[in-house]
PDB file of C-alpha atoms in Angstrom:
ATOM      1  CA  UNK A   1     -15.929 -38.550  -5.521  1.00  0.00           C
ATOM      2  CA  UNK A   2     -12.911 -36.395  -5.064  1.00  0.00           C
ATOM      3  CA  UNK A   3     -13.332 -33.493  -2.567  1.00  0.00           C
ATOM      4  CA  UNK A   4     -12.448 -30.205  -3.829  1.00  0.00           C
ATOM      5  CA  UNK A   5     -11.039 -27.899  -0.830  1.00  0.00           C
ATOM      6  CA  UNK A   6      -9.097 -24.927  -1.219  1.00  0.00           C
ATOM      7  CA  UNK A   7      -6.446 -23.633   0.643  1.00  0.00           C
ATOM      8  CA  UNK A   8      -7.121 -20.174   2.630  1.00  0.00           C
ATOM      9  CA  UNK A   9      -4.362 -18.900   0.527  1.00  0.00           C
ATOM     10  CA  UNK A  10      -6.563 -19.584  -2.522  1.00  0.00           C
ATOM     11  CA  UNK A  11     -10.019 -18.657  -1.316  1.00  0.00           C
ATOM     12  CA  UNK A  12      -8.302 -15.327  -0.350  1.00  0.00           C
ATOM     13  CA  UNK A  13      -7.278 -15.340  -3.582  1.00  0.00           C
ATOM     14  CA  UNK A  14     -10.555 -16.474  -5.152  1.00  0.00           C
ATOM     15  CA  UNK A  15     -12.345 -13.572  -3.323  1.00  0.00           C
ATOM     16  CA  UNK A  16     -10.295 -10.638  -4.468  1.00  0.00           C
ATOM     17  CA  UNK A  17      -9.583 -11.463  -7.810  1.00  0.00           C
ATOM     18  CA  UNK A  18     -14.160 -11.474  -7.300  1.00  0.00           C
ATOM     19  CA  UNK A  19     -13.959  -8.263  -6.006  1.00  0.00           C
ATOM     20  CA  UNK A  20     -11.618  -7.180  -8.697  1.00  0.00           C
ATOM     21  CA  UNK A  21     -13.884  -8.244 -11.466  1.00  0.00           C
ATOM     22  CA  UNK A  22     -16.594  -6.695  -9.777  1.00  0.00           C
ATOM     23  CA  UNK A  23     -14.611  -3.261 -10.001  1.00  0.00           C
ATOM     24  CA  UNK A  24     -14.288  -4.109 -13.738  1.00  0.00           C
ATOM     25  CA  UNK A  25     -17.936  -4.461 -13.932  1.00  0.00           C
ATOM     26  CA  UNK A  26     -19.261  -1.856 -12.186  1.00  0.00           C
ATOM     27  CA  UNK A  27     -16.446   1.045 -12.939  1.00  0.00           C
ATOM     28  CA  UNK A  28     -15.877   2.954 -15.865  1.00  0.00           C
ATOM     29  CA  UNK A  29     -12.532   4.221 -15.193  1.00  0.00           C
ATOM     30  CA  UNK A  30     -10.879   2.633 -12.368  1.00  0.00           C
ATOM     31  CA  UNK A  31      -7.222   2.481 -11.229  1.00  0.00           C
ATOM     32  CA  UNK A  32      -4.463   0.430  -9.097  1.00  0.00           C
ATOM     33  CA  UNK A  33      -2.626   2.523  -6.527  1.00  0.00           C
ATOM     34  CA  UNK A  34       0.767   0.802  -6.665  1.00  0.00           C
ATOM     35  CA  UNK A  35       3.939   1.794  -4.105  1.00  0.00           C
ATOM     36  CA  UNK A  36       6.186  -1.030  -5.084  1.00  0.00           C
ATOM     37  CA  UNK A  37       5.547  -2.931  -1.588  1.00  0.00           C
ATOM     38  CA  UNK A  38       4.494  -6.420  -0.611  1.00  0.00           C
ATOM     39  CA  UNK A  39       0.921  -5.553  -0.419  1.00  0.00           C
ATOM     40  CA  UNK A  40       1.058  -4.005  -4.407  1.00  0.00           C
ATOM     41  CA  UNK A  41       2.942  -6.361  -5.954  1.00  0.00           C
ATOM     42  CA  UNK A  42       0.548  -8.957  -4.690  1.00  0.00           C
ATOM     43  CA  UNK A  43      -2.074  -6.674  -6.379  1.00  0.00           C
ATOM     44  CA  UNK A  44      -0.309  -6.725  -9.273  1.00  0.00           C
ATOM     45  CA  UNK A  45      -0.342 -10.919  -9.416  1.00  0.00           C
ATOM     46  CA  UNK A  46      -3.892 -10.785  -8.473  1.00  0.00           C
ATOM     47  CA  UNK A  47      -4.756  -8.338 -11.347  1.00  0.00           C
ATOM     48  CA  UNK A  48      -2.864 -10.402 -13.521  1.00  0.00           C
ATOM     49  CA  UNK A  49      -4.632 -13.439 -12.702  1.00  0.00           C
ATOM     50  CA  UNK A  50      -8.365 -11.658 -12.778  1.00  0.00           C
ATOM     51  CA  UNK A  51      -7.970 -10.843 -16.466  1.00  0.00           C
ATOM     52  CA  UNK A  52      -5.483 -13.047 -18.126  1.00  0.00           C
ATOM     53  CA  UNK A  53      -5.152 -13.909 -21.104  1.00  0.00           C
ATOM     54  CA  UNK A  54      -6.173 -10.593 -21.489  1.00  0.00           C
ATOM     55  CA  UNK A  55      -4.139  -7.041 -20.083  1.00  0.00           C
ATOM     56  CA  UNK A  56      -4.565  -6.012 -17.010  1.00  0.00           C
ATOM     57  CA  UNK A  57      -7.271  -2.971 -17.997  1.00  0.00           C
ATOM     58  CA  UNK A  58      -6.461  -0.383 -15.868  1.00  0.00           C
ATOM     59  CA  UNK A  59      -3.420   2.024 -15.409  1.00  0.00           C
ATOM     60  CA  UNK A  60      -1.010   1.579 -12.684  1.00  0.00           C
ATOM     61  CA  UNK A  61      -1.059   4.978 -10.537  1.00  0.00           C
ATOM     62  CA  UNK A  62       1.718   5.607  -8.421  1.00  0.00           C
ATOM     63  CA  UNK A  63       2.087   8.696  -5.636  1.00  0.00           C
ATOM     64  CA  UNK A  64       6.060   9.557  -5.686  1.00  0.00           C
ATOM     65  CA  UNK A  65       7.094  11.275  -2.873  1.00  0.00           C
ATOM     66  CA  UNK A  66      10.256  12.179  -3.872  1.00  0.00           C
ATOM     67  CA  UNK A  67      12.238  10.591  -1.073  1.00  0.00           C
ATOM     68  CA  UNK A  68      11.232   6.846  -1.659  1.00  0.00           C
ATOM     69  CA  UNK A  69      13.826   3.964  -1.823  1.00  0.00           C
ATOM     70  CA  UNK A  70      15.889   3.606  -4.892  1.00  0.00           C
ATOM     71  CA  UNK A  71      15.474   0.057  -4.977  1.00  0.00           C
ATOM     72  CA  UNK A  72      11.334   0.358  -4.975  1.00  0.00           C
ATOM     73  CA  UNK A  73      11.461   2.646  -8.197  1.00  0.00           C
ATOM     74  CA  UNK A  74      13.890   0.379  -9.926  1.00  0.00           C
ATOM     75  CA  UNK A  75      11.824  -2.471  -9.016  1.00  0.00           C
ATOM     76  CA  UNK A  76       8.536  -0.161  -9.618  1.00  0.00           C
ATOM     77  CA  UNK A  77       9.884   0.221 -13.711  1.00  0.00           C
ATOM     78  CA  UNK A  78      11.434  -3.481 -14.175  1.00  0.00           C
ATOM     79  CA  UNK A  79       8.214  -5.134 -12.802  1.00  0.00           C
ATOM     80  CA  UNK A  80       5.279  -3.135 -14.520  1.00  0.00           C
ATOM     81  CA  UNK A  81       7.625  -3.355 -17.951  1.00  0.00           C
ATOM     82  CA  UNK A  82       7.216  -7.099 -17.606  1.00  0.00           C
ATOM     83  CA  UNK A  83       3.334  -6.179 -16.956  1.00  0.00           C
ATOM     84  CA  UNK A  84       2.946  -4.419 -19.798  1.00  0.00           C
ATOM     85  CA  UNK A  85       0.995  -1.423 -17.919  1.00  0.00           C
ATOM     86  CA  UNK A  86       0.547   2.068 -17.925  1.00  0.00           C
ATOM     87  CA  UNK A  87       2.249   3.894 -14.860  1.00  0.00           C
ATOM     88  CA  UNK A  88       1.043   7.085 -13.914  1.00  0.00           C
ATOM     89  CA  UNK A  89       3.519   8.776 -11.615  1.00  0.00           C
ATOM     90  CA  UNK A  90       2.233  11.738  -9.411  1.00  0.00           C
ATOM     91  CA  UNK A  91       4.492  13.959  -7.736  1.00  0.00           C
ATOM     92  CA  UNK A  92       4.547  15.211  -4.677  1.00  0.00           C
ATOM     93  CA  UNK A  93       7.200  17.870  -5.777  1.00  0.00           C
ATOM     94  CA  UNK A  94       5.166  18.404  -8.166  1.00  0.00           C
ATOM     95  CA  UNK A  95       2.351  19.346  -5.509  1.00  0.00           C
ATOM     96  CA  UNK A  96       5.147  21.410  -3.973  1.00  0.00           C
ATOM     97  CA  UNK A  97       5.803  23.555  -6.926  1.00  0.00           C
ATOM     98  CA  UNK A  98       2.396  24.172  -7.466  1.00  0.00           C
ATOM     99  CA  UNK A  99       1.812  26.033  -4.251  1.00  0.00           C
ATOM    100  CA  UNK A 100      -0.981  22.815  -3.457  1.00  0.00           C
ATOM    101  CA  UNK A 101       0.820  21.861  -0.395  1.00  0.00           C
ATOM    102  CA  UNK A 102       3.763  22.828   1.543  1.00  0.00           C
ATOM    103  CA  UNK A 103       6.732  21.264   2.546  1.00  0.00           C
ATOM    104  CA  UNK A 104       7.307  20.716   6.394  1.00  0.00           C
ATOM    105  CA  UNK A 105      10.118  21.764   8.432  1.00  0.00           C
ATOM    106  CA  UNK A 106      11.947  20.507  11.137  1.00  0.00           C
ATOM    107  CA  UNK A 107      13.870  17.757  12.240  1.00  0.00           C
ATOM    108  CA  UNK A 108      10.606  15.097  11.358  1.00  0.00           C
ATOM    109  CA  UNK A 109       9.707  16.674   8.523  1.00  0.00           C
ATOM    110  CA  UNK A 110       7.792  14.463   5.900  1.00  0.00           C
ATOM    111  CA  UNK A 111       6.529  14.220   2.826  1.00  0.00           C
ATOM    112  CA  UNK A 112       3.541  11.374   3.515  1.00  0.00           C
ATOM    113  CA  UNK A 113       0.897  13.616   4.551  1.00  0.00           C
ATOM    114  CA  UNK A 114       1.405  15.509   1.541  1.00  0.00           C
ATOM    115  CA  UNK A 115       0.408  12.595  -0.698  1.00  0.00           C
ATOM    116  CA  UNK A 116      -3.371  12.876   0.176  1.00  0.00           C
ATOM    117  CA  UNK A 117      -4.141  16.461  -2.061  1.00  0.00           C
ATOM    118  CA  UNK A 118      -1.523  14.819  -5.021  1.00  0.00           C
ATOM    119  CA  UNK A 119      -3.547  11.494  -4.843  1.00  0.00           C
ATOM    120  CA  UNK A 120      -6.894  13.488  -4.718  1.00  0.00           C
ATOM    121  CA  UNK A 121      -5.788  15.679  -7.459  1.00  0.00           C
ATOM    122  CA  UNK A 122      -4.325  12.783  -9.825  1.00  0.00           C
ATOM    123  CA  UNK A 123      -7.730  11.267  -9.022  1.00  0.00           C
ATOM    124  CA  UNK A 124      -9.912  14.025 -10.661  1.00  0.00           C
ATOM    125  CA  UNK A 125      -7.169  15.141 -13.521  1.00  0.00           C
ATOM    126  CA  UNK A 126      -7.601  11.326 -15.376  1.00  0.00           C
ATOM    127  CA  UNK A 127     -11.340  11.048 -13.833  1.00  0.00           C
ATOM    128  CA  UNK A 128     -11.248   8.083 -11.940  1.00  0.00           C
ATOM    129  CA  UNK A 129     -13.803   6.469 -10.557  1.00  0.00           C
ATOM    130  CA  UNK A 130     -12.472   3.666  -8.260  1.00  0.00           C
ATOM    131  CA  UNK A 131      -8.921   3.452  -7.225  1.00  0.00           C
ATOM    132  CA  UNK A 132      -7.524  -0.043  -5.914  1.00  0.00           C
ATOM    133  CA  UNK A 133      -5.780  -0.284  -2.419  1.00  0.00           C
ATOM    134  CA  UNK A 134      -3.721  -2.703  -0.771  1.00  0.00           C
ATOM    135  CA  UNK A 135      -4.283  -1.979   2.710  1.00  0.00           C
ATOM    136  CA  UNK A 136      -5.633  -4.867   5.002  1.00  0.00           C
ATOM    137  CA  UNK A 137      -7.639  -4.869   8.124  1.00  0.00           C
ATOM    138  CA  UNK A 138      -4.702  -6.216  10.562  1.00  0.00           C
ATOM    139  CA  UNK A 139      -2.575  -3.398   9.280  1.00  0.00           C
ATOM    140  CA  UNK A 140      -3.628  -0.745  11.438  1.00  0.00           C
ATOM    141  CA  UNK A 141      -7.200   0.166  13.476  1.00  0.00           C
ATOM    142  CA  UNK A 142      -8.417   3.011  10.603  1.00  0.00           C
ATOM    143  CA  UNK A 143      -7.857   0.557   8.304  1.00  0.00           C
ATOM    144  CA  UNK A 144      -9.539  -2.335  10.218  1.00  0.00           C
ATOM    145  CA  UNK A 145     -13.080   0.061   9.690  1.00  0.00           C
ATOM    146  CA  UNK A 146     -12.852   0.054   6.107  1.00  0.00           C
ATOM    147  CA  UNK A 147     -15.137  -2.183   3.364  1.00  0.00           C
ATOM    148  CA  UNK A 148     -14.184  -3.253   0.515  1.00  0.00           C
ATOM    149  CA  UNK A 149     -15.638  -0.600  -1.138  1.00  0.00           C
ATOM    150  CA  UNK A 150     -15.051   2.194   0.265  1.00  0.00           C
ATOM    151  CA  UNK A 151     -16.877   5.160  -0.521  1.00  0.00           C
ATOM    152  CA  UNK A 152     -15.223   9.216  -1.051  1.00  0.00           C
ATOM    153  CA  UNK A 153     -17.332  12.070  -1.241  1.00  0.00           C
ATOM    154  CA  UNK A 154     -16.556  14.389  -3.898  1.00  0.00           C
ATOM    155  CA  UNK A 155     -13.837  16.195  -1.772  1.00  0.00           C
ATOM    156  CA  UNK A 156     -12.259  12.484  -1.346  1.00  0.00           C
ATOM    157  CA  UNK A 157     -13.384  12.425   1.981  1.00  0.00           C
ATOM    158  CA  UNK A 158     -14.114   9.280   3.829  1.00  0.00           C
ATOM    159  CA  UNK A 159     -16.477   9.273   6.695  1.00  0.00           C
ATOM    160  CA  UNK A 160     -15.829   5.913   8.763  1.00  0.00           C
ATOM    161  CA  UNK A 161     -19.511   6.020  10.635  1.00  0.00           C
ATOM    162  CA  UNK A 162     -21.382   6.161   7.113  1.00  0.00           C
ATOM    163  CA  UNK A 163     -20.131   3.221   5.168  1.00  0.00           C
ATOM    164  CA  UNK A 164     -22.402   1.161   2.724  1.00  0.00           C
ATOM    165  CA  UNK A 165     -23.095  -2.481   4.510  1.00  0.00           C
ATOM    166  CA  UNK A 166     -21.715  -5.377   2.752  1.00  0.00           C
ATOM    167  CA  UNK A 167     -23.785  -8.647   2.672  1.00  0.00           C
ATOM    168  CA  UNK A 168     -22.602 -11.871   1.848  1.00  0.00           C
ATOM    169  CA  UNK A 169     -20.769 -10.552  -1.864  1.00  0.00           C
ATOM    170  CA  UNK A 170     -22.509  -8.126  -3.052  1.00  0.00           C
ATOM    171  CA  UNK A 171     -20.826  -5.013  -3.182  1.00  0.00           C
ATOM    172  CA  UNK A 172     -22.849  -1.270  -3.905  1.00  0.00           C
ATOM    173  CA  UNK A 173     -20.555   1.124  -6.212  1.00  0.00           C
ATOM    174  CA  UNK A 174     -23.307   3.888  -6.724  1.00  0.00           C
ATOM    175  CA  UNK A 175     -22.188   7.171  -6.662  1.00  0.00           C
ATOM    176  CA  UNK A 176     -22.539  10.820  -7.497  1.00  0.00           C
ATOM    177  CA  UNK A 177     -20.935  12.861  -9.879  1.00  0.00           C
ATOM    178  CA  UNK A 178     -17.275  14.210  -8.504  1.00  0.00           C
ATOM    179  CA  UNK A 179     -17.369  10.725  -5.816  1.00  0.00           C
ATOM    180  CA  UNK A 180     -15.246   7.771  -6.095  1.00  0.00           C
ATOM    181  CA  UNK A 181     -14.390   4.502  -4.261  1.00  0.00           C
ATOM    182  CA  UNK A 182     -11.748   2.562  -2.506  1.00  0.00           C
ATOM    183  CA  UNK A 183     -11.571  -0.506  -2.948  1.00  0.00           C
ATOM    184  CA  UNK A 184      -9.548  -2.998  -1.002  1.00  0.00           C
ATOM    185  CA  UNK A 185      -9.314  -6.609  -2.258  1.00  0.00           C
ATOM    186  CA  UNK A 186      -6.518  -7.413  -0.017  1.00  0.00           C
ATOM    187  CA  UNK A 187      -8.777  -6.821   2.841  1.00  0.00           C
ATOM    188  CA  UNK A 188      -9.310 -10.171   4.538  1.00  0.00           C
ATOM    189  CA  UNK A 189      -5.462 -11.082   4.252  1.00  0.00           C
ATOM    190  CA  UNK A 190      -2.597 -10.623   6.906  1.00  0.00           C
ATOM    191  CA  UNK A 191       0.827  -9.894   6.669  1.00  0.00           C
ATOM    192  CA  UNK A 192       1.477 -13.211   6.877  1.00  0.00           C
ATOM    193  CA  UNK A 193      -0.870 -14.189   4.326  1.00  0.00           C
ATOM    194  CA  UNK A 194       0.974 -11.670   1.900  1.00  0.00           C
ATOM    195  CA  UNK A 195       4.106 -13.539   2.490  1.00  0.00           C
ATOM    196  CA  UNK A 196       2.551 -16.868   2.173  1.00  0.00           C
ATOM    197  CA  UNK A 197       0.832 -16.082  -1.159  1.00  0.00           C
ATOM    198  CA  UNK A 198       4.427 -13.927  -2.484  1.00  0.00           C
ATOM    199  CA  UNK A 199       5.996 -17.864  -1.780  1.00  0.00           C
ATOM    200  CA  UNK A 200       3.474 -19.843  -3.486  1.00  0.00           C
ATOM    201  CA  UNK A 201       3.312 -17.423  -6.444  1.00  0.00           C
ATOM    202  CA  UNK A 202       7.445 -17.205  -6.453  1.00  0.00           C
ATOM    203  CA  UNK A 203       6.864 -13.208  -6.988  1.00  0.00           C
ATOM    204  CA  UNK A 204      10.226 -11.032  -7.094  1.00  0.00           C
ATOM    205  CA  UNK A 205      10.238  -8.468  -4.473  1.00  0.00           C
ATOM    206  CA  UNK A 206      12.163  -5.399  -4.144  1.00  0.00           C
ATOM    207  CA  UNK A 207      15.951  -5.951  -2.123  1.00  0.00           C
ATOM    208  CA  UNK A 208      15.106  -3.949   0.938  1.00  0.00           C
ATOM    209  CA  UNK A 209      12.711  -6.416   2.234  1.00  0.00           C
ATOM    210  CA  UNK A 210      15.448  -8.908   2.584  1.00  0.00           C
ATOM    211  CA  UNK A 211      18.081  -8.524   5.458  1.00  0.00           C
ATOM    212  CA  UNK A 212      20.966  -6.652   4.198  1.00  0.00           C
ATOM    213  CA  UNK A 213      23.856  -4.049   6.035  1.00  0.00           C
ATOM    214  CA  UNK A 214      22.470  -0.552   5.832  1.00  0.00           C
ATOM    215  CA  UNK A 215      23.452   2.740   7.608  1.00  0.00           C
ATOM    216  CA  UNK A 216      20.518   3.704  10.162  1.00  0.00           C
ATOM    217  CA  UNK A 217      20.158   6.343  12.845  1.00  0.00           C
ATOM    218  CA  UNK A 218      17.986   5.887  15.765  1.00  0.00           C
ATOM    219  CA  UNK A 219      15.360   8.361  16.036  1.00  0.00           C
ATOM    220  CA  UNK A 220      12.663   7.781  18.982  1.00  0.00           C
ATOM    221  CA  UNK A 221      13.100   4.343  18.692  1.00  0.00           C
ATOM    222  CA  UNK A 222      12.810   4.084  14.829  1.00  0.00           C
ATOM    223  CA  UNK A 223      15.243   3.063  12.485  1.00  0.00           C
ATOM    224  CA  UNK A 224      15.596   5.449   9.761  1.00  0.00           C
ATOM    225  CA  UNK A 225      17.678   4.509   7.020  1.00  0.00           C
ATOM    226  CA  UNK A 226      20.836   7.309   5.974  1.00  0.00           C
ATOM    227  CA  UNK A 227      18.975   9.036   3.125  1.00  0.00           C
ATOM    228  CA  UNK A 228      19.911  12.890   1.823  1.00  0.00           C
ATOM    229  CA  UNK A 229      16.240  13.618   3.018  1.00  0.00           C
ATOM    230  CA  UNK A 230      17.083  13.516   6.519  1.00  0.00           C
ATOM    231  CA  UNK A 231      18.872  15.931   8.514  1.00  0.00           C
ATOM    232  CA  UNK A 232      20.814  14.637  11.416  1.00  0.00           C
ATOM    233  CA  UNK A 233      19.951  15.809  15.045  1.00  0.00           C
ATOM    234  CA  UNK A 234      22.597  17.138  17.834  1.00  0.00           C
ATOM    235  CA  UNK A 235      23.965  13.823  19.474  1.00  0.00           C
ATOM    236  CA  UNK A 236      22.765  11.817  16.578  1.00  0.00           C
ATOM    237  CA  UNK A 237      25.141   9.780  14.447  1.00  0.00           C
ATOM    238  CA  UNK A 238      24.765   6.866  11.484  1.00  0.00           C
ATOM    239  CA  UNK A 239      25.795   3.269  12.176  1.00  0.00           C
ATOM    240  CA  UNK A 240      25.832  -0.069  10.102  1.00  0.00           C
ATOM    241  CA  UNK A 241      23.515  -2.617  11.101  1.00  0.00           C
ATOM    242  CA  UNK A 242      21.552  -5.523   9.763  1.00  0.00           C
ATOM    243  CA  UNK A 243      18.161  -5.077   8.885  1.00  0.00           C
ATOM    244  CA  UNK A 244      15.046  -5.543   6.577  1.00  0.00           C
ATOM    245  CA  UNK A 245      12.396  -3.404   6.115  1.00  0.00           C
ATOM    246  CA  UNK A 246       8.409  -5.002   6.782  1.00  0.00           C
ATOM    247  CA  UNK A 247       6.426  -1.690   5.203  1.00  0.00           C
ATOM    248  CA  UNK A 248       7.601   0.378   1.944  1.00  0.00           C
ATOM    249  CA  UNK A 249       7.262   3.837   2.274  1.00  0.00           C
ATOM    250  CA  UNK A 250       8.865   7.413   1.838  1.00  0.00           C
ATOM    251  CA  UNK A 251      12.460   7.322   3.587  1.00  0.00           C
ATOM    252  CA  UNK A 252      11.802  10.203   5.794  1.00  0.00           C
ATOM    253  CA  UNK A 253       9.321   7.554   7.988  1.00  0.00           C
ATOM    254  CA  UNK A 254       9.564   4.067   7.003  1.00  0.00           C
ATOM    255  CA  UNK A 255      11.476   2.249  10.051  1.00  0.00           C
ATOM    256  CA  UNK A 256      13.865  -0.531   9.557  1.00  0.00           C
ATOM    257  CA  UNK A 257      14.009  -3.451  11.553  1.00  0.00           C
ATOM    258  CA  UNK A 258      17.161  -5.452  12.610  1.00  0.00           C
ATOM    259  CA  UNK A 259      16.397  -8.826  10.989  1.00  0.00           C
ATOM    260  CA  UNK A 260      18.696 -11.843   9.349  1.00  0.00           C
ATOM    261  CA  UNK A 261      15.975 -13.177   7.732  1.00  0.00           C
ATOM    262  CA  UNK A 262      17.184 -13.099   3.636  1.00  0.00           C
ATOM    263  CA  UNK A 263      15.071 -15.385   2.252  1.00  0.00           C
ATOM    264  CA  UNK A 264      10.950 -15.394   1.848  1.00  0.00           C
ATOM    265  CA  UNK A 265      10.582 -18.478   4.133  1.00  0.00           C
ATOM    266  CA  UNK A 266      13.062 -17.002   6.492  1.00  0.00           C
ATOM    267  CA  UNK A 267      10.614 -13.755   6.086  1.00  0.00           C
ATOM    268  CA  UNK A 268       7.653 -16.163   7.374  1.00  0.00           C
ATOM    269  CA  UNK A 269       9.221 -17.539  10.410  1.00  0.00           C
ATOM    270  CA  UNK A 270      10.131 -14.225  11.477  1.00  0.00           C
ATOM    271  CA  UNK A 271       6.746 -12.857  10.774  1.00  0.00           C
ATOM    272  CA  UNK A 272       5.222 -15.634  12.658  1.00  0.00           C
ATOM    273  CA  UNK A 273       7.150 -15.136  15.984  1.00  0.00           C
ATOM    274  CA  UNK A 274       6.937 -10.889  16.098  1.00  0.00           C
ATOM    275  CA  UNK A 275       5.666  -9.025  18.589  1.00  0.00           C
ATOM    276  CA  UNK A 276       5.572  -5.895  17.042  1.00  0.00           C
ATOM    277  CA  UNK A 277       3.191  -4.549  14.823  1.00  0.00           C
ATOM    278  CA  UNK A 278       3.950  -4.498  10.759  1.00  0.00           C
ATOM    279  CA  UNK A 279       3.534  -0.743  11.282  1.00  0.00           C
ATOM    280  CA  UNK A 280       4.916  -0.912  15.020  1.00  0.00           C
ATOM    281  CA  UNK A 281       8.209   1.279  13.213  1.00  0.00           C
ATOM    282  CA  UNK A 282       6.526   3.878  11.105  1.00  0.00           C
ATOM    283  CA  UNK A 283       7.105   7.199  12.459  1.00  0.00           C
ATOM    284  CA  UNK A 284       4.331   8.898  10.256  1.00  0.00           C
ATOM    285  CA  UNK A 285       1.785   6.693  12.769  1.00  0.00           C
ATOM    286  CA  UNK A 286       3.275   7.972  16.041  1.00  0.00           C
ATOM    287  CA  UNK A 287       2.254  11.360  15.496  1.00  0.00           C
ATOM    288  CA  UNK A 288      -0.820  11.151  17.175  1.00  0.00           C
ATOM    289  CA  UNK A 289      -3.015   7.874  18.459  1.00  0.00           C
ATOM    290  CA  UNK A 290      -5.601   8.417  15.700  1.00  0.00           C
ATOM    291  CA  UNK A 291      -2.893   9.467  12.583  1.00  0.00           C
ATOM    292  CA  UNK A 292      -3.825   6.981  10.349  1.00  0.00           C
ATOM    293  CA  UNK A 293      -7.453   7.765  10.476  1.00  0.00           C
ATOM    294  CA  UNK A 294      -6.804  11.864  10.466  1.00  0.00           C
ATOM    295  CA  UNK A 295      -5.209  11.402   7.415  1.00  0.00           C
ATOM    296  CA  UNK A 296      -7.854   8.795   5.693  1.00  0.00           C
ATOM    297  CA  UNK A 297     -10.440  11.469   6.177  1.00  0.00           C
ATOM    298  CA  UNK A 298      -8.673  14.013   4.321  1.00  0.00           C
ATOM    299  CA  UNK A 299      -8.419  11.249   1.776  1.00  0.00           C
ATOM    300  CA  UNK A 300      -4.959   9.471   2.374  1.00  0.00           C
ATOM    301  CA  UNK A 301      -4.730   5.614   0.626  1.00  0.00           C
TER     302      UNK A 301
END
């Protein structure tokens, strides 16, 4: 009798396209956070794959910054046109208009942290009730506490010591009026299991993850790529150098890193040998030691 084994590539991919269908089962309205990275285009695939032949049945909900990289939001439109999906786009400057949040100053100023009250608010205008992620466990150590369903009080708060246990696959989505979830399908993989799975599936990604000449300026040991959202500092200057980018974020705190690697397998092999941190160049993260988790309270992604 033939054995039937499956590569960890595809019982990663059995499990969340399980915990997808479980969303679909158990949610009445939910939705796919989507930023244009690695980690939501493999989302996208996975979505794809849960539901086909029929549409993906959920809207595509994506929180714009403002200051993100031209080539993610041309990407962003070409690839969920070939989906066939609804986007929902919620601004930031939108927020910013509103009076809901307010724009920082200074030299570091960002937009990030003011994604978590457009998010939250984008999540009660359309009323949904769970809201797909792509973070992963090895990303970062807030992110390493979360389930895959992760459940927000009704202020879209998440509180890290009082999380629903998990056994085996079964998965609790009760909740209260005014409370959603999280959930995380990607949360077993690694960066490197992203890349692997982008290679077997042959998915387009956007240009900035491949090496290419870009002008940078060195900012506390980051890399932050010449953008008019950034304001350059006495002593400061721009210079061309070769690099790729490992995370997809808002411009004002998404490092670059010097790379040659232009090709997906070249992408693995570099992956495989780093010693530093997918995140290890995102200046939103060095704020403080516990950032990431600060802002997943308040309700960031």
């Amino acid at each position: 009798m033939k054995q039937y084994t499956l590569s960890h590539i595809r019982q990663l991919e059995a499990e969340a396209i399980y915990v997808m269908r479980e969303v679909a089962a158990q949610f009445e309205n939910p939705v796919l956070m989507f930023s244009g990275g690695k980690d939501s285009i493999t989302m996208a695939r996975l979505a794809r794959k849960a539901f086909w032949p029929a549409k993906i049945p959920f809207p595509f909900l994506h929180v714009d910054t403002g200051h993100n990289f031209p080539e993610t939001i041309e990407f962003r439109d070409r690839l969920l046109e070939e989906l066939d999906v609804e986007l929902i786009v919620a601004s930031v400057q939108e927020s910013i208009d509103q009076g809901r949040v307010q724009e920082e100053n200074g030299p570091n100023a960002s937009r990030n942290k003011l994604q978590t009250t457009t998010l939250l608010d984008a999540l009660e205008e359309h009323g949904f009730d769970a809201a797909f992620g792509g973070a992963r466990r090895d990303e970062e150590k807030a992110r390493a506490k979360e389930r895959f369903f992760s459940h927000r009080d009704e202020f879209g708060q998440w509180d890290p010591k009082n999380q629903r246990p998990e056994l085996w696959h079964l998965y609790n989505g009760r909740r209260n009026g005014g409370e959603h979830f999280r959930v995380f399908p990607l949360s077993n993989w690694t960066e490197m299991d992203v890349w692997q799975y982008i290679a077997a599936e042959d998915l387009d990604i956007p240009p900035i993850y491949l090496s290419h000449e870009r002008e940078v300026v060195e900012r506390e040991g980051v890399l932050l790529a010449k953008s008019p959202h950034i304001s350059l500092l006495d002593g400061e200057s721009y210079e061309t150098r070769q690099v790729r980018f490992r995370t997809i974020g808002d411009m004002t705190c998404t490092g670059a890193f010097e790379s040659e690697a232009s090709t997906i397998t070249e992408i693995i092999d570099e992956v495989a040998s780093a010693r530093i941190t997918e995140r290890g160049n995102r200046a939103d993260d060095k704020r403080s030691e516990a950032a990431m988790e600060e802002r997943k309270k308040l309700g960031y992604f």
